[in-house]
Coordinates of N, CA and C in Angstrom, one line a residue:
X1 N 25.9 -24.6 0.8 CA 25.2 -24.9 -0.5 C 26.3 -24.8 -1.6
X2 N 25.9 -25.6 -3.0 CA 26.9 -25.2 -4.0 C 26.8 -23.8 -4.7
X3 N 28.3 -23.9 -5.4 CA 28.5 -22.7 -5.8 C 27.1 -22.4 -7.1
X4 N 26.4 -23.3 -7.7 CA 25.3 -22.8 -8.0 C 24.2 -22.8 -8.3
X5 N 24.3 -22.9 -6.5 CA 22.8 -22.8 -5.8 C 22.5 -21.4 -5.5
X6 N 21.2 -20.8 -5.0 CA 20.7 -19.6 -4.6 C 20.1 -19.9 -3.1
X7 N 20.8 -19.0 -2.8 CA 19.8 -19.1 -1.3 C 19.3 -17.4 -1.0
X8 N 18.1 -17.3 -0.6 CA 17.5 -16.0 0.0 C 17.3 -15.9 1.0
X9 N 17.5 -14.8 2.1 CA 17.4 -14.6 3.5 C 16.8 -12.9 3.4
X10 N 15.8 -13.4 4.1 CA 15.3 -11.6 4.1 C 15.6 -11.2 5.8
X11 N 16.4 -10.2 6.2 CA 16.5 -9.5 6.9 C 16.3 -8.5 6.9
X12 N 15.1 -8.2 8.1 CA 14.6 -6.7 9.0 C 15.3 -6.0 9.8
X13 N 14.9 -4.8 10.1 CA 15.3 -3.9 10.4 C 14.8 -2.4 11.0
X14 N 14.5 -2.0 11.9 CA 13.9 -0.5 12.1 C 15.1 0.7 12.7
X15 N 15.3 1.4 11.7 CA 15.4 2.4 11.6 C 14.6 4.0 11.7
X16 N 14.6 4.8 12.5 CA 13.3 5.7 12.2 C 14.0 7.1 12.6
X17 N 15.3 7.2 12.7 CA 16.0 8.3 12.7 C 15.9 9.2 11.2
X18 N 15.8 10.7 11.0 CA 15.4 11.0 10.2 C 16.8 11.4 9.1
X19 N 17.1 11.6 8.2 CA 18.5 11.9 7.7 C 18.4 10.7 6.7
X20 N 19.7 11.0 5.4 CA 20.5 9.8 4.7 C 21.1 9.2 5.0
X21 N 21.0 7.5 5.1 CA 21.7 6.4 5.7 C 22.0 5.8 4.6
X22 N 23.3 5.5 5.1 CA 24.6 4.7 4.6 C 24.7 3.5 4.7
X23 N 24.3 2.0 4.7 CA 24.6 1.0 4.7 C 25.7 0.2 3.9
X24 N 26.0 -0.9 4.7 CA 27.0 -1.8 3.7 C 26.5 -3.6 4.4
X25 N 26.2 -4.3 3.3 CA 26.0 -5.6 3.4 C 27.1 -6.4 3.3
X26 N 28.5 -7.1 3.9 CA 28.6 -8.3 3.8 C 28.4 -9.4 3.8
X27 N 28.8 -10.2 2.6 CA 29.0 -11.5 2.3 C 29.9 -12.6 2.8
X28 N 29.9 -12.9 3.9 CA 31.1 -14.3 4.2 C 30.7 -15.1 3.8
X29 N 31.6 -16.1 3.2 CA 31.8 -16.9 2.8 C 33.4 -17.7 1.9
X30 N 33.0 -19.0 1.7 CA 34.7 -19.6 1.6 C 34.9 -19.4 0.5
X31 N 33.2 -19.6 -0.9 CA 33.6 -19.4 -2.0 C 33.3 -18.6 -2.7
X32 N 33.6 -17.2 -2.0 CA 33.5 -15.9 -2.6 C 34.1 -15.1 -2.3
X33 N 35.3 -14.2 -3.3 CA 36.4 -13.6 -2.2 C 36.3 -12.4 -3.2
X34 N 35.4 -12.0 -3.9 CA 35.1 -10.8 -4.7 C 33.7 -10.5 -4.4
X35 N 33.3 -8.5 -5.0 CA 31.9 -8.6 -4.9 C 30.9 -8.9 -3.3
X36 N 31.8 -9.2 -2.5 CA 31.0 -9.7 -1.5 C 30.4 -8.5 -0.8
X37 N 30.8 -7.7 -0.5 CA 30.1 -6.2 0.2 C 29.3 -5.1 -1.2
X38 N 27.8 -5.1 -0.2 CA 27.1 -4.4 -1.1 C 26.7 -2.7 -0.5
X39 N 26.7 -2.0 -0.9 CA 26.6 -0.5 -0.1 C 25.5 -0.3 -0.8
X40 N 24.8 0.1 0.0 CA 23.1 1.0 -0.3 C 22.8 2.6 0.5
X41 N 22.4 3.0 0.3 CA 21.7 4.5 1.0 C 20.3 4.3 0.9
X42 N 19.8 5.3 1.9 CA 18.5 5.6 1.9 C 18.3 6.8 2.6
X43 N 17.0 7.6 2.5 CA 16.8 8.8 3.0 C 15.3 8.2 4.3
X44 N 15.5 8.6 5.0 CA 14.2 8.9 6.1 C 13.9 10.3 6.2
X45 N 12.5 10.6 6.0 CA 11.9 11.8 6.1 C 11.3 11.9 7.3
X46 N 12.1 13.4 7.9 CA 11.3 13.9 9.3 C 10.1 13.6 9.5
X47 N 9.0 13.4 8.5 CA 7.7 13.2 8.7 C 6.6 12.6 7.5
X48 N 5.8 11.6 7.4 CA 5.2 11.8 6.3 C 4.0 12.0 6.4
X49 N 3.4 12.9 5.2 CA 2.5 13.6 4.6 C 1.2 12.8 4.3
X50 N 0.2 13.0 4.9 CA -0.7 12.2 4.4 C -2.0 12.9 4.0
X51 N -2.7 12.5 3.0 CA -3.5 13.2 2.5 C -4.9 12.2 3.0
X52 N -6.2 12.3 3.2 CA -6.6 11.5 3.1 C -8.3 12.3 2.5
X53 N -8.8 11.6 1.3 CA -9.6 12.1 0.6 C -10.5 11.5 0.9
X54 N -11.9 11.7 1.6 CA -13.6 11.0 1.5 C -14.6 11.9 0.7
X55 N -15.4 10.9 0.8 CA -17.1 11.1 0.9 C -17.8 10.6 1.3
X56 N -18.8 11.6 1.7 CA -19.9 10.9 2.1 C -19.0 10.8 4.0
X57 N -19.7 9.7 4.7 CA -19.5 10.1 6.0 C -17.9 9.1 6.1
X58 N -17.3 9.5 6.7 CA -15.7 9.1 6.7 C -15.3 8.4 8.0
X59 N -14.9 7.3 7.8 CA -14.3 6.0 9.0 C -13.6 6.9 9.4
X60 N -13.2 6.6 11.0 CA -12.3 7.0 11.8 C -11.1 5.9 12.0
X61 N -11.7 5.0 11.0 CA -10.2 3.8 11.6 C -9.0 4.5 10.7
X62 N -8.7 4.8 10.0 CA -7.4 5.5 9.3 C -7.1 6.9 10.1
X63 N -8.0 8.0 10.7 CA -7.5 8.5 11.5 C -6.9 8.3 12.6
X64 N -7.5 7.7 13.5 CA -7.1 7.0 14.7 C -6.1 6.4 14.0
X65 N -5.9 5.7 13.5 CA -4.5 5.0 12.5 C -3.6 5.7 12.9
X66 N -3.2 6.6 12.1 CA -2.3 7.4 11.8 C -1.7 8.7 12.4
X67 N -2.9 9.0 13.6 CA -2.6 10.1 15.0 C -2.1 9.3 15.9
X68 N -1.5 7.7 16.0 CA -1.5 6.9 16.6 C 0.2 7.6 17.0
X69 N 0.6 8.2 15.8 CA 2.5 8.6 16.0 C 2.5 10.1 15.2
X70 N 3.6 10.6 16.0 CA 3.6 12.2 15.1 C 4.4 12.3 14.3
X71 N 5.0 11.0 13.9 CA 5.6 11.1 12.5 C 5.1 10.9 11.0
X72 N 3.3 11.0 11.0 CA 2.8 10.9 10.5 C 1.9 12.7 10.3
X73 N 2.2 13.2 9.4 CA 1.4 14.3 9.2 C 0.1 13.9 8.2
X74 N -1.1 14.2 9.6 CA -2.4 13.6 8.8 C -3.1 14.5 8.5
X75 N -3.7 14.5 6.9 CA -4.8 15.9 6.7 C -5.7 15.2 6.2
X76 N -7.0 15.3 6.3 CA -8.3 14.8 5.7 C -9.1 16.1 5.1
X77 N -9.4 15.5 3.9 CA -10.5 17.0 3.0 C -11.6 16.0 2.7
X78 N -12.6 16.7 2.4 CA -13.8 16.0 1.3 C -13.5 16.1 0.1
X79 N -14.3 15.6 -0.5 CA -13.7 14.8 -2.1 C -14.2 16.7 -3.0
X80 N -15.5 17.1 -2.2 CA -16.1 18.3 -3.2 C -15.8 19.9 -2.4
X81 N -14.5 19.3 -1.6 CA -14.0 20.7 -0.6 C -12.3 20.7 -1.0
X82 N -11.8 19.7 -1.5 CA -10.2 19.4 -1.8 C -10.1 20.3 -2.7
X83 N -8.7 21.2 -2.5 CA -8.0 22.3 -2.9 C -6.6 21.8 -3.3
X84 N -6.1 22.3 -4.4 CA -5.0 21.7 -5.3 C -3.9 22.2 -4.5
X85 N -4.2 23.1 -3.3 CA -2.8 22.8 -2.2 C -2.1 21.5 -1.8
X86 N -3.7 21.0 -1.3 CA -4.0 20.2 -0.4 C -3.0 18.7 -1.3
X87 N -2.5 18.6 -2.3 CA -1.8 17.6 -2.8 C -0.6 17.8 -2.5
X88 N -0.2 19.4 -2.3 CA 1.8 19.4 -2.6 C 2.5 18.6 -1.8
X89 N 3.0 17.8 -1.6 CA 4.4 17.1 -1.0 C 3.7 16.3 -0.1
X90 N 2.9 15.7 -0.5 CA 2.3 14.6 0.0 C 3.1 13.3 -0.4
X91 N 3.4 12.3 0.8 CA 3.9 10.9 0.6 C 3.0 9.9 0.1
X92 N 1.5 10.0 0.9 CA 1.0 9.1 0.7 C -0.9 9.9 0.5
X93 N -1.0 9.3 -0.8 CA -2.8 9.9 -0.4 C -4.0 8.9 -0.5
X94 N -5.0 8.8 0.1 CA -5.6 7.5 0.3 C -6.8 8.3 -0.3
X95 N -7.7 7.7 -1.2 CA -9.0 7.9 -1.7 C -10.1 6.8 -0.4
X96 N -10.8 7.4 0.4 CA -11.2 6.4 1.0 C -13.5 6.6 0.6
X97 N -14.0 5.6 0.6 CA -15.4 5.5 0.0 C -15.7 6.5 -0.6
X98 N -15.1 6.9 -1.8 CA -15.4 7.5 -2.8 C -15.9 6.9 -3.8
X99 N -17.2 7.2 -4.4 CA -17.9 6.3 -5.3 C -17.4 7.4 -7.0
X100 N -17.5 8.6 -7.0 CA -16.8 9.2 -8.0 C -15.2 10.0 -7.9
X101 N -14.7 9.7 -9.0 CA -13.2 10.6 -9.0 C -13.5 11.4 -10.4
X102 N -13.6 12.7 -9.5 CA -13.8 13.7 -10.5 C -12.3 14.1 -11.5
X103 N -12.2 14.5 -12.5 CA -11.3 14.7 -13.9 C -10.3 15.4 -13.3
X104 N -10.6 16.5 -12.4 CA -9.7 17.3 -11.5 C -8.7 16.8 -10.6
X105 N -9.5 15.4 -10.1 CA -8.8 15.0 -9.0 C -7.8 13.6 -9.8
X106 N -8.4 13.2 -10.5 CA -7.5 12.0 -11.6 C -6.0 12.7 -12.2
X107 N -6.4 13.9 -12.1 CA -5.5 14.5 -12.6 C -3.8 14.9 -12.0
X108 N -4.7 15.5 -10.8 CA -3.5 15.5 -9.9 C -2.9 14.0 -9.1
X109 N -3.8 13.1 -8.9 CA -3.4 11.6 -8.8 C -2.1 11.3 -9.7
X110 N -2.6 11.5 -10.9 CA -1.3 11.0 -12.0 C -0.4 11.9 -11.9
X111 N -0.1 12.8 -11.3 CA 0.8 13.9 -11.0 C 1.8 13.3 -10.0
X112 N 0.9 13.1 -9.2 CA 1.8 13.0 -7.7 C 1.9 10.8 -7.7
X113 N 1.6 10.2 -8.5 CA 2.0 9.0 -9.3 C 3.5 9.3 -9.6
X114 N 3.5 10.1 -10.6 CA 5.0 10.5 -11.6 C 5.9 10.8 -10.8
X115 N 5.7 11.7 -9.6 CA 6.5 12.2 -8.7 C 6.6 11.4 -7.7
X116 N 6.1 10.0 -7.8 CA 6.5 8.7 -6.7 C 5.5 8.4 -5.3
X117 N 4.3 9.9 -5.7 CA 3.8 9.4 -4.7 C 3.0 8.1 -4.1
X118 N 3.1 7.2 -3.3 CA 1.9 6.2 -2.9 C -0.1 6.7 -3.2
X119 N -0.6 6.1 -3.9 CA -2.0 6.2 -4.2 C -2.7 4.8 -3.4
X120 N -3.5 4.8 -2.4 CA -4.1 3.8 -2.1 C -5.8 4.5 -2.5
X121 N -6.7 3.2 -3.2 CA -7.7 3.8 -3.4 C -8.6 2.4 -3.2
X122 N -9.7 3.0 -2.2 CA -10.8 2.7 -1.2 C -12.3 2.7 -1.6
X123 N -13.1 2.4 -2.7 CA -13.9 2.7 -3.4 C -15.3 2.9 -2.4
X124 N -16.4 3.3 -2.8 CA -17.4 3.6 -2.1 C -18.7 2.5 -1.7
X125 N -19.3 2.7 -1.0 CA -20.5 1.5 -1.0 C -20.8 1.4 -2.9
X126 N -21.5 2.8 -3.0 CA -22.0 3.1 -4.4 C -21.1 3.4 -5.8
X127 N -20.1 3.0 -5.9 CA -18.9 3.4 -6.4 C -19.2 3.3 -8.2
X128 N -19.3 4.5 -9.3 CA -19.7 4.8 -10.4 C -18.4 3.7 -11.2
X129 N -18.4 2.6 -11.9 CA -17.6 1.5 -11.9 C -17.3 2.1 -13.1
X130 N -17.5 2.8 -14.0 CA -16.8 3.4 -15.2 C -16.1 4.3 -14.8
X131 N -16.6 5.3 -14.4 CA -15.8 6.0 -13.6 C -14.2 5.7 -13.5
X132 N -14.9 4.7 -12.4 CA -13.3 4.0 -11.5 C -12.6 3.1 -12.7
X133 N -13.1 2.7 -13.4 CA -12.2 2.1 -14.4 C -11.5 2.8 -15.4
X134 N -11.8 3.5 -15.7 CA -11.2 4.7 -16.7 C -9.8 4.7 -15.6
X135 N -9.8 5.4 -14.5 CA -8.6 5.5 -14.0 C -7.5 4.5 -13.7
X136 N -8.3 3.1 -13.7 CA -7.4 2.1 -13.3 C -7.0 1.2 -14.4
X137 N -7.7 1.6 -15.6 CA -7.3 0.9 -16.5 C -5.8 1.8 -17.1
X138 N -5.8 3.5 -16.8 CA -4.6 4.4 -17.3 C -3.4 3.6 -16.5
X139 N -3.8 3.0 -15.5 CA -2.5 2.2 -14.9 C -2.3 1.2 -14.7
X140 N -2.7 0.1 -15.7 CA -2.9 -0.7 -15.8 C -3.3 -1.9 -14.9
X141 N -4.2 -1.3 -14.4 CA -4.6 -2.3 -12.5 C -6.0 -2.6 -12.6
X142 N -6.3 -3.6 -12.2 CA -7.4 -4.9 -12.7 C -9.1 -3.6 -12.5
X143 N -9.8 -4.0 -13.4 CA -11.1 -3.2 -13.0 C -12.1 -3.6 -11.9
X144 N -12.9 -3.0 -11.6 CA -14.0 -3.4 -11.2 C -15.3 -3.9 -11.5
X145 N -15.8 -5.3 -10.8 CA -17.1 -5.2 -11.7 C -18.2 -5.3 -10.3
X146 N -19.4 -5.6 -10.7 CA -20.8 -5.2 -9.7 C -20.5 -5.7 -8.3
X147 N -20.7 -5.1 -7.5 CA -20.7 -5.1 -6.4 C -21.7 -6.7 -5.8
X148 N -20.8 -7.8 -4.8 CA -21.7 -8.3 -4.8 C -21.6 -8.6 -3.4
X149 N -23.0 -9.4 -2.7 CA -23.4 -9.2 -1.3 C -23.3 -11.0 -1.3
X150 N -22.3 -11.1 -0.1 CA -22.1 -12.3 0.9 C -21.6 -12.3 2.2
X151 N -21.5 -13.8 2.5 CA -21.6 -14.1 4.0 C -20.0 -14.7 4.0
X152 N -19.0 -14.4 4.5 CA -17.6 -15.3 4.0 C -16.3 -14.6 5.0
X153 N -15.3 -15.3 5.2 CA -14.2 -14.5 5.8 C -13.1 -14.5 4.6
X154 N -11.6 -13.7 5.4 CA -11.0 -13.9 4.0 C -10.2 -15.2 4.6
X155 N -9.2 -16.0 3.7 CA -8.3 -16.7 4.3 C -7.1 -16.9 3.8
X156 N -6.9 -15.8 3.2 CA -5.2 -15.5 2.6 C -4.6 -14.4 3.3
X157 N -3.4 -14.2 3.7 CA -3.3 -13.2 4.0 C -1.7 -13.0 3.3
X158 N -1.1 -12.4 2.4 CA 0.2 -12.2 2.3 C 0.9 -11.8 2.6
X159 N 1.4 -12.1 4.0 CA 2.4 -11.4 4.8 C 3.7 -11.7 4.2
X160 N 4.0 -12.1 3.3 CA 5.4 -11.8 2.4 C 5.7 -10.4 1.5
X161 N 4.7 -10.2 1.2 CA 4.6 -8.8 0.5 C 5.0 -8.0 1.3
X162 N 6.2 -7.1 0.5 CA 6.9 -6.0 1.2 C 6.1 -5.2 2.1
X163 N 5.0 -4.5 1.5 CA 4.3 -3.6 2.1 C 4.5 -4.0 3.9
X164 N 4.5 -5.4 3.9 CA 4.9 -5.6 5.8 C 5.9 -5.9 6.1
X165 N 6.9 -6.0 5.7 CA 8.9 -5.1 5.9 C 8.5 -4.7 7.2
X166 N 9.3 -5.0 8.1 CA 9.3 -4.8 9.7 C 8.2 -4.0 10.1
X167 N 6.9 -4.9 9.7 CA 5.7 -4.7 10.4 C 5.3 -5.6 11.7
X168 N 5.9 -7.0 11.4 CA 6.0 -8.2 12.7 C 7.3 -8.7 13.0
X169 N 7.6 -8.8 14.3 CA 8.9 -8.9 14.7 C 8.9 -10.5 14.1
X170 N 8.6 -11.1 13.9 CA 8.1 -12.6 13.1 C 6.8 -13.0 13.0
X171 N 6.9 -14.1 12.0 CA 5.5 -14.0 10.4 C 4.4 -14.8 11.7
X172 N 3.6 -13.3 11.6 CA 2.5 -13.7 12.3 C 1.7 -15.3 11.9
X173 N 0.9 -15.5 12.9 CA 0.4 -17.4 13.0 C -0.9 -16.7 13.3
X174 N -1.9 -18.1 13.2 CA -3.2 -17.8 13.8 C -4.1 -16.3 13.3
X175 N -3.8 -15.9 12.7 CA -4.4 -14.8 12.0 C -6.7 -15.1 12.4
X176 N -6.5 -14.0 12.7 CA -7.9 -14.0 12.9 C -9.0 -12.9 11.4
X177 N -9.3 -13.9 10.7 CA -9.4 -13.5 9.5 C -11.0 -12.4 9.9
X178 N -10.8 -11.4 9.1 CA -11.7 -10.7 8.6 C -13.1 -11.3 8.3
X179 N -14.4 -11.3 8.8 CA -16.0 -11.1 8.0 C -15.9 -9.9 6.7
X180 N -16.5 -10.3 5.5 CA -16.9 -10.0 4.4 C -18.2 -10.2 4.2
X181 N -18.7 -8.6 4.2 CA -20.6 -9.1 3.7 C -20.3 -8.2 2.2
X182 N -19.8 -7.3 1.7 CA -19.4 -7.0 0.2 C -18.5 -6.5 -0.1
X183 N -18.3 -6.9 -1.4 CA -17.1 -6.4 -2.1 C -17.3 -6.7 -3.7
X184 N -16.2 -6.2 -4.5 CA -16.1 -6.1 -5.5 C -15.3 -6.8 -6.0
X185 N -15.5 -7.8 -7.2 CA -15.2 -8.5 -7.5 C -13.9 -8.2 -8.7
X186 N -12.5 -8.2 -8.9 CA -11.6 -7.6 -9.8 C -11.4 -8.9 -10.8
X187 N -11.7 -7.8 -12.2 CA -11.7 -8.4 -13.6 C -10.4 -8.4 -13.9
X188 N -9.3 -9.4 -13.9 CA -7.7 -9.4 -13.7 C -7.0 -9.7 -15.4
X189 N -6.5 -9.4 -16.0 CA -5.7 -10.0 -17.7 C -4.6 -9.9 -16.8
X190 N -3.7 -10.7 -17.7 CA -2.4 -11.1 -17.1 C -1.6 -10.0 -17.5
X191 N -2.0 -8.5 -18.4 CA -1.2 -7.7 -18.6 C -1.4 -6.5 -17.4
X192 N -2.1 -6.8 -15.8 CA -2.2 -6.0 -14.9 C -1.4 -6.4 -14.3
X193 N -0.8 -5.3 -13.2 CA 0.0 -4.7 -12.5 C -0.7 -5.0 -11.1
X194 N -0.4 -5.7 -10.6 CA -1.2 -6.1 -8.9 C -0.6 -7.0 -8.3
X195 N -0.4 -6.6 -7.0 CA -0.5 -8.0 -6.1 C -1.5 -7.8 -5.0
X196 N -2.1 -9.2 -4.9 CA -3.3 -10.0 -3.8 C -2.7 -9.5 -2.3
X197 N -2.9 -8.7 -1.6 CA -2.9 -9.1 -0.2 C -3.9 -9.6 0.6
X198 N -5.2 -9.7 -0.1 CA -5.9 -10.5 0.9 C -6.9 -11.2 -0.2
X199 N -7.3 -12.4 0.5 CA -8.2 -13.0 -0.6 C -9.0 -14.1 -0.2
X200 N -10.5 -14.1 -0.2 CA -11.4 -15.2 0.3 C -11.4 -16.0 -1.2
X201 N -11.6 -17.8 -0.7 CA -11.7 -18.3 -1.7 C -10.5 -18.3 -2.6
X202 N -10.4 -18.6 -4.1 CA -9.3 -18.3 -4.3 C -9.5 -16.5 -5.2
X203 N -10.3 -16.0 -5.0 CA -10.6 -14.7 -5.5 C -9.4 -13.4 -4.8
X204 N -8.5 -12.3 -5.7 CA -8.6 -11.5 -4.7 C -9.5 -10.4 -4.4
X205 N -9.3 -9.6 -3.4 CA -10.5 -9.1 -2.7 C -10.1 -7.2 -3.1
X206 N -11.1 -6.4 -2.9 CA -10.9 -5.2 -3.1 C -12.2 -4.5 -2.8
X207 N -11.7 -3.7 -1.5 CA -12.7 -3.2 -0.7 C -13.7 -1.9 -1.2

């Protein structure tokens, strides 16, 4: 290519040894004889932490998930039995069919936000939509509006999005898309913070 063209190449990788690693990228090439080596670090943690918050009666698919490897430390509490232990040094915490987030718990969310933690949030069949919006609007991430009932699959799936970084040894084909009988439909301004990983129609989707 010419000298000012861009080309991108994403290259994977698994690593799962625990410790700080040291990387260095070279550049070959004829017309570049500066700048060409890039050095990065990263940290791998002995284990990550997971929190996982319900109500009401709680899926076993994210359990079974995540007991799948024991480098996953999994804890599950009820949404009206969670103790402000139950947050410290947590990597990743999942709100799963929670229709309310009580002031207590929004609280410590934005806490462990600040400190980098991962928030994935899973709303409820019956989910209090002011509620949930008050919180998602403090972070700028699309709201929710009425719950509505169909017959449909999804047909997007964005396997480019980081979040699946050496999740397929190569970009899965043939995807066998998901049934959708409800969901909630996200009220999006262009000043939110989001990306679509899945989406029926051209709508994105939010379980």
């Amino acid at each position: 290519s010419s000298a000012a063209s861009d080309v991108y190449k994403r290259q994977s990788y698994t690593n799962t040894e625990a410790g700080i690693k040291r990387g260095k990228l070279h550049i070959k090439t004829n017309q570049l004889f500066f700048d060409d080596d890039y050095y990065f670090t990263y940290d791998i943690n002995e284990e990550v932490n997971i929190l996982l918050i319900t109500e009401g009666n709680e899926s076993k698919n994210l359990e079974q998930l995540y007991m799948l490897n024991d480098f996953y430390n999994y804890t599950s509490a009820s949404i009206d039995q969670i103790k402000q232990d139950d947050f410290t040094n947590k990597h990743l915490i999942i709100l799963q069919n929670v229709n309310t987030i009580p002031s207590g718990i929004k609280d410590k969310l934005n806490d462990a936000l600040k400190n980098g933690t991962t928030v994935c949030l899973i709303p409820g069949e019956n989910t209090k939509l002011a509620n949930w919006n008050s919180f998602l609007g403090q972070h700028q991430l699309p709201s929710l509006l009425q719950k509505t009932n169909l017959n449909t699959e999804l047909n997007y799936f964005n396997v480019e999005d980081p979040l699946y970084y050496g999740v397929f040894e190569e970009t899965p084909k043939n995807y066998k898309y998901s049934k959708i009988t409800q969901t909630y439909t996200l009220n999006i301004a262009s000043s939110h913070n989001y990306v679509s990983l899945f989406e029926y129609g051209s709508d994105p989707v939010s379980y």
